[in-house]
C-alpha cells in the first residue's frame, strides 16, 4: 500500500485523517513542528487504530530536514496541512502568516521535485470564494476577494500549486476547499485542541458547556438569513478525513489540478447550532447577541456535487453527530491534550 506524508499531521484535521488513512490500509508519515499541536494526538491515533505512524518533529520550511524525511521514506503522496489558521491573528501578524504558510508550500514543492514525488493534496478553504461569489459555491467559480491575510495565503497557495502543475505535467494536485469542520473522532480520544480563547464557534460552545467560559456571544442577529444569524456548512471532521482518503486514491491516479469542495451542502445558522447542541447533549448554553464580527459573510455553503461525482465521497454524519462528538471529546478531555 502507498505511503502518505502528512505535513501538519499532528493537528486537528491531520490527526483525524491519519486515523482514516491507516484504517484504509495506507502507511502514514507525519511531519509537524508542534506550533499548534503536540505528539499526543498521533500517539492516540496509534491507540485507536493499533497501527504505527512514523512521526517527525520538523518545520516544513526547513528544506534539509524535509529532505531527510523524503530520503528515509518512500513517499507516494503528500497531504499538506501544515499552516497557521487563526483568522484574527493573521490580521495582527500578516507577515508571520505569509512567511509560514507560503514558505512551507514552496519548500515542500521544491523538496518533492528533488525526490521526484508527484502527488500532493492541499488544505485550502472555502474562504477563497471571497465576498463576490453567489452561494452555494461551486469549484468553477473564480477565487474572490478574501477578508483577511489567512484567506489570502490560501488563495496565493492555490495559485502556486496551479502554476507548479502547469510547469510540470507529471504533477497531480488536488486542492480541497474545506467548509466548517467540527466534531471529533467517535472514540472521544482525538479532537480540536485550540490554544487560548477559541475563535471558532464549536470549540467556544464546548468550553461554555464544560464551564471554562460563562456564555457564548453570537456575533450578529441582523443578517439577511431566516433567523438573522449567520449560516455555515458545518462538516463532521471524520467525514472530512474520509474525503482525504478518497482524494488520496484519486491523486495517485490522475495528473493535473483538480479542486473539490468538502462540505455537506446544507447550511445551519449559529442559533440552530446552539439549539442542536443543547438538545443532543442536554446542556444549556447561555448566550447573548453581540455585534457582527468584521469579515463574516451572512452565508457560506458548498455545492458538494463534484466530490460525489469524481471522488465518490459524500458527508454522511448529521449535525446531531457533530454536536454529540464535539462534546464527547471535550468532556473526556477538558484540557485537551494537556494533562493538568
Ligand atoms: P491545526 O493548527 O490543528 O493543524 C495545523 C498543523 O500544522 C499544526 O499541528 C501545526 O503545529 C502545524 N504547523 C504549522 N506550521 C508548521 C510548519 N511551519 N512546519 C510544520 N508544521 C507546522 O489546524 P487544522 O484545523 O488541523 O487545519 C489543517 C489545515 O487545514 C490548515 O492548513 C488550515 O489552514 C486548513 N483549514 C482548516 C480549517 C478549519 O476550520 N479547521 C478550515 C479550512 C482550512
Ligand atoms: C472562519 C474563517 C475560515 C476558516 C475557519 C476556520 C472567515 C471569513 N472565515 O470561518 O476562513 O477556515 O474560520 O478557522 O474568516 N460565531 C459566533 N460566536 C463565536 C464564534 C463564532 O457567533 O464566539 C459565529 C461566526 O460569526 C460565524 C459562525 O459562528 O457566523 C462560525 O464561525 P467560525 O467557527 O469562526 O467559522 P467561520 O467564520 O465560518
CSV table of C-alpha atoms and ligand atoms in Angstrom, one decimal:
chain,number,residue,atom,x,y,z
A,1,UNK,CA,0.0,0.0,0.0
A,2,UNK,CA,1.1,3.5,-0.6
A,3,UNK,CA,2.8,5.8,1.9
A,4,UNK,CA,1.4,9.3,2.6
A,5,UNK,CA,3.3,12.1,4.2
A,6,UNK,CA,1.1,14.4,6.3
A,7,UNK,CA,2.7,17.8,6.9
A,8,UNK,CA,0.9,19.3,10.0
A,9,UNK,CA,-0.5,15.8,10.6
A,10,UNK,CA,-0.5,16.2,14.4
A,11,UNK,CA,-3.1,18.9,14.2
A,12,UNK,CA,-6.9,18.7,14.3
A,13,UNK,CA,-7.7,17.6,10.7
A,14,UNK,CA,-4.4,15.9,10.2
A,15,UNK,CA,-4.8,13.5,13.1
A,16,UNK,CA,-8.3,12.5,12.1
A,17,UNK,CA,-7.1,12.0,8.5
A,18,UNK,CA,-4.1,9.9,9.8
A,19,UNK,CA,-6.6,7.6,11.6
A,20,UNK,CA,-8.8,7.2,8.4
A,21,UNK,CA,-5.8,6.6,6.1
A,22,UNK,CA,-4.4,3.9,8.5
A,23,UNK,CA,-7.8,2.2,8.7
A,24,UNK,CA,-7.9,2.3,4.8
A,25,UNK,CA,-4.5,0.5,4.7
A,26,UNK,CA,-2.2,3.4,3.9
A,27,UNK,CA,1.1,3.9,5.7
A,28,UNK,CA,1.4,7.3,7.3
A,29,UNK,CA,4.4,9.6,8.0
A,30,UNK,CA,3.8,12.8,9.9
A,31,UNK,CA,6.0,16.0,9.9
A,32,UNK,CA,4.9,18.7,12.4
A,33,UNK,CA,6.7,21.4,14.3
A,34,UNK,CA,4.0,21.3,17.1
A,35,UNK,CA,3.5,25.1,16.8
A,36,UNK,CA,-0.3,24.4,17.3
A,37,UNK,CA,-0.3,20.7,18.4
A,38,UNK,CA,1.6,18.0,20.3
A,39,UNK,CA,2.8,14.5,19.6
A,40,UNK,CA,0.0,13.2,21.9
A,41,UNK,CA,-2.7,13.4,19.1
A,42,UNK,CA,-0.7,11.0,17.0
A,43,UNK,CA,0.0,8.7,19.9
A,44,UNK,CA,-3.7,8.4,20.4
A,45,UNK,CA,-4.2,7.7,16.7
A,46,UNK,CA,-1.9,4.8,17.1
A,47,UNK,CA,-4.0,3.6,20.1
A,48,UNK,CA,-7.3,3.9,18.1
A,49,UNK,CA,-6.0,2.1,15.0
A,50,UNK,CA,-3.5,-0.3,16.6
A,51,UNK,CA,-1.1,0.8,13.8
A,52,UNK,CA,2.2,2.8,13.9
A,53,UNK,CA,2.8,6.3,12.5
A,54,UNK,CA,6.3,7.5,11.7
A,55,UNK,CA,6.4,10.8,13.4
A,56,UNK,CA,9.0,13.6,12.8
A,57,UNK,CA,9.3,16.9,14.6
A,58,UNK,CA,10.1,19.1,11.6
A,59,UNK,CA,9.5,22.6,10.4
A,60,UNK,CA,8.3,22.2,6.8
A,61,UNK,CA,10.2,25.4,5.9
A,62,UNK,CA,13.5,23.6,6.7
A,63,UNK,CA,14.4,22.0,3.4
A,64,UNK,CA,17.3,20.0,4.8
A,65,UNK,CA,15.1,18.4,7.5
A,66,UNK,CA,12.3,17.7,4.9
A,67,UNK,CA,14.9,16.1,2.6
A,68,UNK,CA,15.9,13.7,5.4
A,69,UNK,CA,12.2,12.6,5.7
A,70,UNK,CA,11.9,12.0,2.0
A,71,UNK,CA,15.2,10.1,2.0
A,72,UNK,CA,14.2,7.9,4.9
A,73,UNK,CA,10.7,7.1,3.5
A,74,UNK,CA,9.4,6.2,0.1
A,75,UNK,CA,6.7,8.8,-0.1
A,76,UNK,CA,4.0,8.3,-2.7
A,77,UNK,CA,1.8,11.3,-1.9
A,78,UNK,CA,1.8,14.3,0.4
A,79,UNK,CA,-1.2,16.0,2.2
A,80,UNK,CA,-0.1,19.5,3.1
A,81,UNK,CA,-2.0,20.5,6.3
A,82,UNK,CA,0.8,22.5,7.9
A,83,UNK,CA,0.0,26.1,8.3
A,84,UNK,CA,-1.2,28.8,10.6
A,85,UNK,CA,-5.0,29.2,10.6
A,86,UNK,CA,-6.2,31.8,13.1
A,87,UNK,CA,-8.0,34.5,11.1
A,88,UNK,CA,-7.9,37.3,13.7
A,89,UNK,CA,-4.2,36.6,14.4
A,90,UNK,CA,-3.5,36.8,10.7
A,91,UNK,CA,-4.8,40.4,10.7
A,92,UNK,CA,-2.5,41.3,13.6
A,93,UNK,CA,0.6,39.4,12.3
A,94,UNK,CA,0.2,39.2,8.5
A,95,UNK,CA,3.9,38.8,7.8
A,96,UNK,CA,4.1,35.8,10.1
A,97,UNK,CA,1.2,34.2,8.2
A,98,UNK,CA,2.6,34.9,4.7
A,99,UNK,CA,6.1,33.7,5.8
A,100,UNK,CA,4.9,30.5,7.4
A,101,UNK,CA,2.1,29.5,5.0
A,102,UNK,CA,3.8,30.4,1.7
A,103,UNK,CA,7.3,29.2,2.7
A,104,UNK,CA,6.0,25.8,3.9
A,105,UNK,CA,4.4,25.3,0.5
A,106,UNK,CA,7.3,26.5,-1.6
A,107,UNK,CA,9.8,24.4,0.4
A,108,UNK,CA,7.5,21.3,0.2
A,109,UNK,CA,7.1,21.6,-3.6
A,110,UNK,CA,10.9,22.1,-4.0
A,111,UNK,CA,11.8,19.0,-1.9
A,112,UNK,CA,9.1,17.0,-3.7
A,113,UNK,CA,10.7,17.9,-7.0
A,114,UNK,CA,14.1,16.9,-5.7
A,115,UNK,CA,12.8,13.5,-4.8
A,116,UNK,CA,10.5,13.0,-7.8
A,117,UNK,CA,7.3,12.9,-5.7
A,118,UNK,CA,4.5,14.0,-7.9
A,119,UNK,CA,1.2,13.7,-5.9
A,120,UNK,CA,0.0,16.4,-3.5
A,121,UNK,CA,-3.2,17.3,-1.8
A,122,UNK,CA,-3.6,20.8,-0.3
A,123,UNK,CA,-5.8,22.0,2.6
A,124,UNK,CA,-7.5,25.0,1.2
A,125,UNK,CA,-10.6,26.8,2.5
A,126,UNK,CA,-14.0,28.0,1.3
A,127,UNK,CA,-12.7,31.4,2.3
A,128,UNK,CA,-11.1,31.7,-1.2
A,129,UNK,CA,-14.6,32.1,-2.7
A,130,UNK,CA,-14.5,35.6,-1.1
A,131,UNK,CA,-17.4,38.0,-0.9
A,132,UNK,CA,-18.3,38.2,-4.6
A,133,UNK,CA,-19.5,34.7,-5.5
A,134,UNK,CA,-23.1,33.6,-5.0
A,135,UNK,CA,-23.9,30.7,-2.7
A,136,UNK,CA,-23.8,27.7,-3.0
A,137,UNK,CA,-20.2,27.8,-4.0
A,138,UNK,CA,-19.0,25.7,-7.0
A,139,UNK,CA,-15.5,24.8,-7.9
A,140,UNK,CA,-15.9,26.5,-11.3
A,141,UNK,CA,-16.3,29.9,-9.7
A,142,UNK,CA,-13.2,32.2,-9.7
A,143,UNK,CA,-11.4,32.9,-6.4
A,144,UNK,CA,-12.8,36.1,-4.9
A,145,UNK,CA,-11.6,38.9,-2.5
A,146,UNK,CA,-10.6,37.4,0.8
A,147,UNK,CA,-11.3,39.4,4.0
A,148,UNK,CA,-8.1,38.6,5.8
A,149,UNK,CA,-4.4,37.6,5.3
A,150,UNK,CA,-5.0,34.0,6.3
A,151,UNK,CA,-7.5,33.7,3.4
A,152,UNK,CA,-5.1,35.4,1.0
A,153,UNK,CA,-2.4,32.9,1.9
A,154,UNK,CA,-4.8,30.1,0.9
A,155,UNK,CA,-5.7,31.9,-2.4
A,156,UNK,CA,-2.0,32.5,-3.2
A,157,UNK,CA,-1.0,28.9,-2.3
A,158,UNK,CA,-3.7,27.6,-4.7
A,159,UNK,CA,-2.2,29.8,-7.4
A,160,UNK,CA,1.3,28.4,-6.6
A,161,UNK,CA,0.1,24.8,-6.9
A,162,UNK,CA,-1.7,25.6,-10.2
A,163,UNK,CA,1.5,27.2,-11.7
A,164,UNK,CA,3.7,24.4,-10.5
A,165,UNK,CA,1.3,21.9,-12.2
A,166,UNK,CA,1.3,23.9,-15.4
A,167,UNK,CA,5.1,23.8,-15.5
A,168,UNK,CA,5.3,20.1,-14.7
A,169,UNK,CA,2.6,18.0,-16.4
A,170,UNK,CA,3.6,15.0,-14.3
A,171,UNK,CA,2.3,16.7,-11.1
A,172,UNK,CA,-1.0,15.6,-9.7
A,173,UNK,CA,-2.6,18.2,-7.4
A,174,UNK,CA,-5.8,18.1,-5.5
A,175,UNK,CA,-7.0,21.4,-3.8
A,176,UNK,CA,-9.5,20.7,-1.1
A,177,UNK,CA,-11.7,23.6,0.0
A,178,UNK,CA,-13.0,22.8,3.4
A,179,UNK,CA,-16.1,24.4,4.7
A,180,UNK,CA,-16.5,24.4,8.6
A,181,UNK,CA,-15.1,21.3,10.2
A,182,UNK,CA,-16.4,20.5,13.7
A,183,UNK,CA,-16.9,17.3,15.7
A,184,UNK,CA,-14.3,14.7,16.8
A,185,UNK,CA,-13.5,11.1,16.5
A,186,UNK,CA,-16.3,8.8,17.8
A,187,UNK,CA,-13.9,7.4,20.4
A,188,UNK,CA,-13.5,10.9,22.0
A,189,UNK,CA,-9.7,10.3,22.1
A,190,UNK,CA,-8.8,12.9,19.5
A,191,UNK,CA,-10.4,16.3,18.7
A,192,UNK,CA,-9.8,20.0,18.3
A,193,UNK,CA,-7.5,21.5,21.0
A,194,UNK,CA,-7.3,25.2,20.5
A,195,UNK,CA,-4.8,27.4,22.4
A,196,UNK,CA,-6.3,30.2,24.5
A,197,UNK,CA,-9.7,31.7,23.8
A,198,UNK,CA,-11.3,29.8,20.8
A,199,UNK,CA,-12.1,31.9,17.8
A,200,UNK,CA,-14.3,29.3,16.2
A,201,UNK,CA,-17.9,28.6,17.2
A,202,UNK,CA,-18.0,24.9,18.2
A,203,UNK,CA,-14.8,25.0,20.5
A,204,UNK,CA,-16.3,28.1,22.1
A,205,UNK,CA,-19.6,26.3,22.8
A,206,UNK,CA,-17.9,23.2,24.2
A,207,UNK,CA,-15.8,25.4,26.5
A,208,UNK,CA,-19.0,27.1,27.8
A,209,UNK,CA,-20.5,23.6,28.3
A,210,UNK,CA,-17.5,22.4,30.3
A,211,UNK,CA,-17.6,25.6,32.5
A,212,UNK,CA,-14.5,27.3,31.1
A,213,UNK,CA,-16.4,30.2,29.7
A,214,UNK,CA,-19.7,31.6,31.2
A,215,UNK,CA,-21.5,32.4,28.0
A,216,UNK,CA,-21.4,32.5,24.2
A,217,UNK,CA,-21.7,35.7,22.3
A,218,UNK,CA,-23.5,35.2,19.0
A,219,UNK,CA,-21.9,37.7,16.5
A,220,UNK,CA,-24.9,39.5,14.9
A,221,UNK,CA,-28.6,38.6,14.7
A,222,UNK,CA,-29.5,41.1,11.9
A,223,UNK,CA,-28.2,39.2,8.9
A,224,UNK,CA,-30.4,38.6,5.9
A,225,UNK,CA,-30.9,34.9,6.9
A,226,UNK,CA,-34.1,33.1,8.2
A,227,UNK,CA,-33.3,33.7,11.9
A,228,UNK,CA,-30.9,36.7,11.5
A,229,UNK,CA,-27.7,34.7,12.5
A,230,UNK,CA,-25.0,33.6,10.0
A,231,UNK,CA,-25.3,30.3,8.2
A,232,UNK,CA,-22.4,27.9,7.6
A,233,UNK,CA,-21.8,24.5,6.1
A,234,UNK,CA,-20.6,22.5,9.2
A,235,UNK,CA,-19.0,19.2,8.3
A,236,UNK,CA,-18.0,16.4,10.7
A,237,UNK,CA,-14.2,16.1,10.8
A,238,UNK,CA,-14.4,12.3,10.3
A,239,UNK,CA,-16.4,12.9,7.1
A,240,UNK,CA,-13.7,15.4,6.1
A,241,UNK,CA,-11.0,12.9,6.9
A,242,UNK,CA,-12.8,10.2,4.8
A,243,UNK,CA,-12.8,12.8,1.9
A,244,UNK,CA,-9.0,12.9,2.2
A,245,UNK,CA,-8.8,9.1,1.8
A,246,UNK,CA,-10.8,9.4,-1.4
A,247,UNK,CA,-8.7,12.3,-2.5
A,248,UNK,CA,-5.5,10.3,-1.9
A,249,UNK,CA,-6.9,7.4,-4.0
A,250,UNK,CA,-7.7,10.0,-6.7
A,251,UNK,CA,-4.4,12.0,-6.6
A,252,UNK,CA,-2.4,8.7,-7.1
A,253,UNK,CA,-4.2,8.0,-10.4
A,254,UNK,CA,-4.6,11.4,-12.0
A,255,UNK,CA,-2.5,14.3,-13.4
A,256,UNK,CA,-3.1,18.0,-13.4
A,257,UNK,CA,-5.0,20.1,-10.9
A,258,UNK,CA,-8.5,19.3,-9.5
A,259,UNK,CA,-10.4,21.4,-7.0
A,260,UNK,CA,-13.0,19.9,-4.7
A,261,UNK,CA,-15.3,21.4,-2.1
A,262,UNK,CA,-15.5,19.3,1.0
A,263,UNK,CA,-18.8,20.3,2.6
A,264,UNK,CA,-22.3,18.9,3.2
A,265,UNK,CA,-24.2,21.4,1.0
A,266,UNK,CA,-26.6,22.1,3.9
A,267,UNK,CA,-26.2,25.3,5.9
A,268,UNK,CA,-27.1,25.8,9.6
A,269,UNK,CA,-27.4,29.1,11.5
A,270,UNK,CA,-25.5,29.9,14.7
A,271,UNK,CA,-28.8,29.7,16.6
A,272,UNK,CA,-29.6,26.3,15.1
A,273,UNK,CA,-26.1,25.0,16.2
A,274,UNK,CA,-26.7,26.2,19.8
A,275,UNK,CA,-30.2,24.6,19.8
A,276,UNK,CA,-28.9,21.3,18.4
A,277,UNK,CA,-26.0,21.2,20.9
A,278,UNK,CA,-28.4,21.8,23.8
A,279,UNK,CA,-30.9,19.2,22.7
A,280,UNK,CA,-28.5,16.5,21.8
A,281,UNK,CA,-26.3,16.8,25.0
A,282,UNK,CA,-28.9,18.1,27.5
A,283,UNK,CA,-26.8,21.1,28.4
A,284,UNK,CA,-27.9,24.7,28.4
A,285,UNK,CA,-25.6,27.1,26.6
A,286,UNK,CA,-26.1,30.6,27.9
A,287,UNK,CA,-25.7,33.2,25.1
A,288,UNK,CA,-26.2,36.8,24.3
A,289,UNK,CA,-26.4,38.5,20.9
A,290,UNK,CA,-23.5,40.9,20.2
A,291,UNK,CA,-22.4,43.0,17.2
A,292,UNK,CA,-21.3,41.4,13.9
A,293,UNK,CA,-17.7,40.2,13.7
A,294,UNK,CA,-15.8,42.0,10.9
A,295,UNK,CA,-15.2,39.9,7.8
A,296,UNK,CA,-18.1,37.5,8.5
A,297,UNK,CA,-20.3,36.7,5.5
A,298,UNK,CA,-24.0,36.1,6.0
A,299,UNK,CA,-23.9,32.7,4.4
A,300,UNK,CA,-21.4,30.2,3.2
A,301,UNK,CA,-22.1,26.7,1.9
A,302,UNK,CA,-21.0,24.2,-0.7
A,303,UNK,CA,-22.3,22.7,-3.8
A,304,UNK,CA,-20.9,19.3,-2.9
A,305,UNK,CA,-21.8,17.5,-6.2
A,306,UNK,CA,-18.3,17.4,-7.7
A,307,UNK,CA,-16.7,15.4,-4.9
A,308,UNK,CA,-19.7,13.0,-5.0
A,309,UNK,CA,-19.2,12.5,-8.8
A,310,UNK,CA,-15.4,12.3,-9.1
A,311,UNK,CA,-14.3,11.1,-5.7
A,312,UNK,CA,-17.4,9.0,-4.8
A,313,UNK,CA,-17.4,10.9,-1.4
A,314,UNK,CA,-20.3,12.4,0.5
A,315,UNK,CA,-20.6,13.6,4.1
A,316,UNK,CA,-22.8,11.1,6.0
A,317,UNK,CA,-22.8,12.4,9.6
A,318,UNK,CA,-25.6,14.6,10.9
A,319,UNK,CA,-25.5,17.8,12.8
A,320,UNK,CA,-26.6,15.8,15.9
A,321,UNK,CA,-23.5,13.5,15.4
A,322,UNK,CA,-21.3,16.6,15.2
A,323,UNK,CA,-22.7,18.1,18.4
A,324,UNK,CA,-22.5,14.8,20.3
A,325,UNK,CA,-19.0,14.0,19.2
A,326,UNK,CA,-17.7,17.6,19.9
A,327,UNK,CA,-19.0,17.3,23.5
A,328,UNK,CA,-17.8,13.7,24.0
A,329,UNK,CA,-14.2,14.8,23.2
A,330,UNK,CA,-14.4,18.0,25.3
A,331,UNK,CA,-15.9,16.3,28.4
A,332,UNK,CA,-13.4,13.4,28.2
A,333,UNK,CA,-10.5,15.9,27.7
A,334,UNK,CA,-11.4,19.2,29.5
A,335,UNK,CA,-7.9,20.5,29.0
A,336,UNK,CA,-7.4,19.0,25.5
A,337,UNK,CA,-4.1,17.0,25.2
A,338,UNK,CA,-2.7,18.8,28.3
A,339,UNK,CA,-2.9,16.7,31.4
A,340,UNK,CA,-3.0,19.5,34.1
B,1,LIG,P1,-4.1,22.8,13.2
B,1,LIG,O1,-3.5,24.0,13.7
B,1,LIG,O2,-4.7,21.9,14.2
B,1,LIG,O3,-3.1,21.9,12.3
B,1,LIG,C1,-2.1,22.5,11.6
B,1,LIG,C2,-0.8,21.9,12.0
B,1,LIG,O4,0.3,22.4,11.2
B,1,LIG,C3,-0.4,22.0,13.5
B,1,LIG,O5,-0.2,20.7,14.0
B,1,LIG,C4,0.8,22.9,13.5
B,1,LIG,O6,1.7,22.6,14.6
B,1,LIG,C5,1.4,22.5,12.1
B,1,LIG,N1,2.3,23.6,11.5
B,1,LIG,C6,2.1,24.9,11.4
B,1,LIG,N2,3.2,25.5,10.8
B,1,LIG,C7,4.1,24.5,10.6
B,1,LIG,C8,5.4,24.4,10.0
B,1,LIG,N3,6.0,25.5,9.5
B,1,LIG,N4,6.0,23.2,10.0
B,1,LIG,C9,5.5,22.1,10.4
B,1,LIG,N5,4.2,22.1,11.0
B,1,LIG,C10,3.6,23.3,11.0
B,1,LIG,O7,-5.2,23.1,12.1
B,1,LIG,P2,-6.3,22.2,11.4
B,1,LIG,O8,-7.6,22.8,11.8
B,1,LIG,O9,-6.0,20.8,11.5
B,1,LIG,O10,-6.0,22.7,9.9
B,1,LIG,C11,-5.2,22.0,9.0
B,1,LIG,C12,-5.1,22.7,7.7
B,1,LIG,O11,-6.4,22.9,7.2
B,1,LIG,C13,-4.5,24.1,7.8
B,1,LIG,O12,-3.8,24.4,6.7
B,1,LIG,C14,-5.7,25.0,7.8
B,1,LIG,O13,-5.5,26.3,7.4
B,1,LIG,C15,-6.7,24.3,6.9
B,1,LIG,N6,-8.1,24.6,7.1
B,1,LIG,C16,-8.6,24.5,8.4
B,1,LIG,C17,-10.0,24.8,8.6
B,1,LIG,C18,-10.6,24.6,9.9
B,1,LIG,O14,-11.7,25.2,10.1
B,1,LIG,N7,-10.0,23.9,10.9
B,1,LIG,C19,-10.8,25.3,7.5
B,1,LIG,C20,-10.2,25.4,6.2
B,1,LIG,C21,-8.8,25.1,6.1
B,2,LIG,C1,-13.5,31.1,9.8
B,2,LIG,C2,-12.8,31.6,8.6
B,2,LIG,C3,-12.3,30.5,7.7
B,2,LIG,C4,-11.6,29.5,8.4
B,2,LIG,C5,-12.4,29.0,9.6
B,2,LIG,C6,-11.6,28.0,10.5
B,2,LIG,C7,-13.5,33.8,7.7
B,2,LIG,C8,-14.4,34.6,6.8
B,2,LIG,N1,-13.7,32.5,7.8
B,2,LIG,O1,-14.8,30.5,9.3
B,2,LIG,O2,-11.5,31.0,6.7
B,2,LIG,O3,-11.2,28.4,7.6
B,2,LIG,O4,-12.8,30.1,10.4
B,2,LIG,O5,-10.6,28.6,11.1
B,2,LIG,O6,-12.7,34.4,8.4
B,2,LIG,N2,-19.5,32.8,15.9
B,2,LIG,C9,-20.2,33.4,17.0
B,2,LIG,N3,-19.6,33.4,18.2
B,2,LIG,C10,-18.4,32.9,18.4
B,2,LIG,C11,-17.7,32.3,17.3
B,2,LIG,C12,-18.3,32.3,16.1
B,2,LIG,O7,-21.4,33.8,16.8
B,2,LIG,O8,-17.9,33.0,19.5
B,2,LIG,C13,-20.2,32.7,14.6
B,2,LIG,C14,-19.5,33.5,13.5
B,2,LIG,O9,-19.9,34.8,13.4
B,2,LIG,C15,-19.9,32.6,12.2
B,2,LIG,C16,-20.1,31.2,12.8
B,2,LIG,O10,-20.2,31.3,14.2
B,2,LIG,O11,-21.1,33.1,11.8
B,2,LIG,C17,-18.9,30.3,12.5
B,2,LIG,O12,-17.7,31.0,12.9
B,2,LIG,P1,-16.3,30.3,12.9
B,2,LIG,O13,-16.4,29.0,13.6
B,2,LIG,O14,-15.3,31.3,13.4
B,2,LIG,O15,-16.0,29.9,11.4
B,2,LIG,P2,-16.1,30.9,10.1
B,2,LIG,O16,-16.0,32.3,10.5
B,2,LIG,O17,-17.2,30.5,9.2
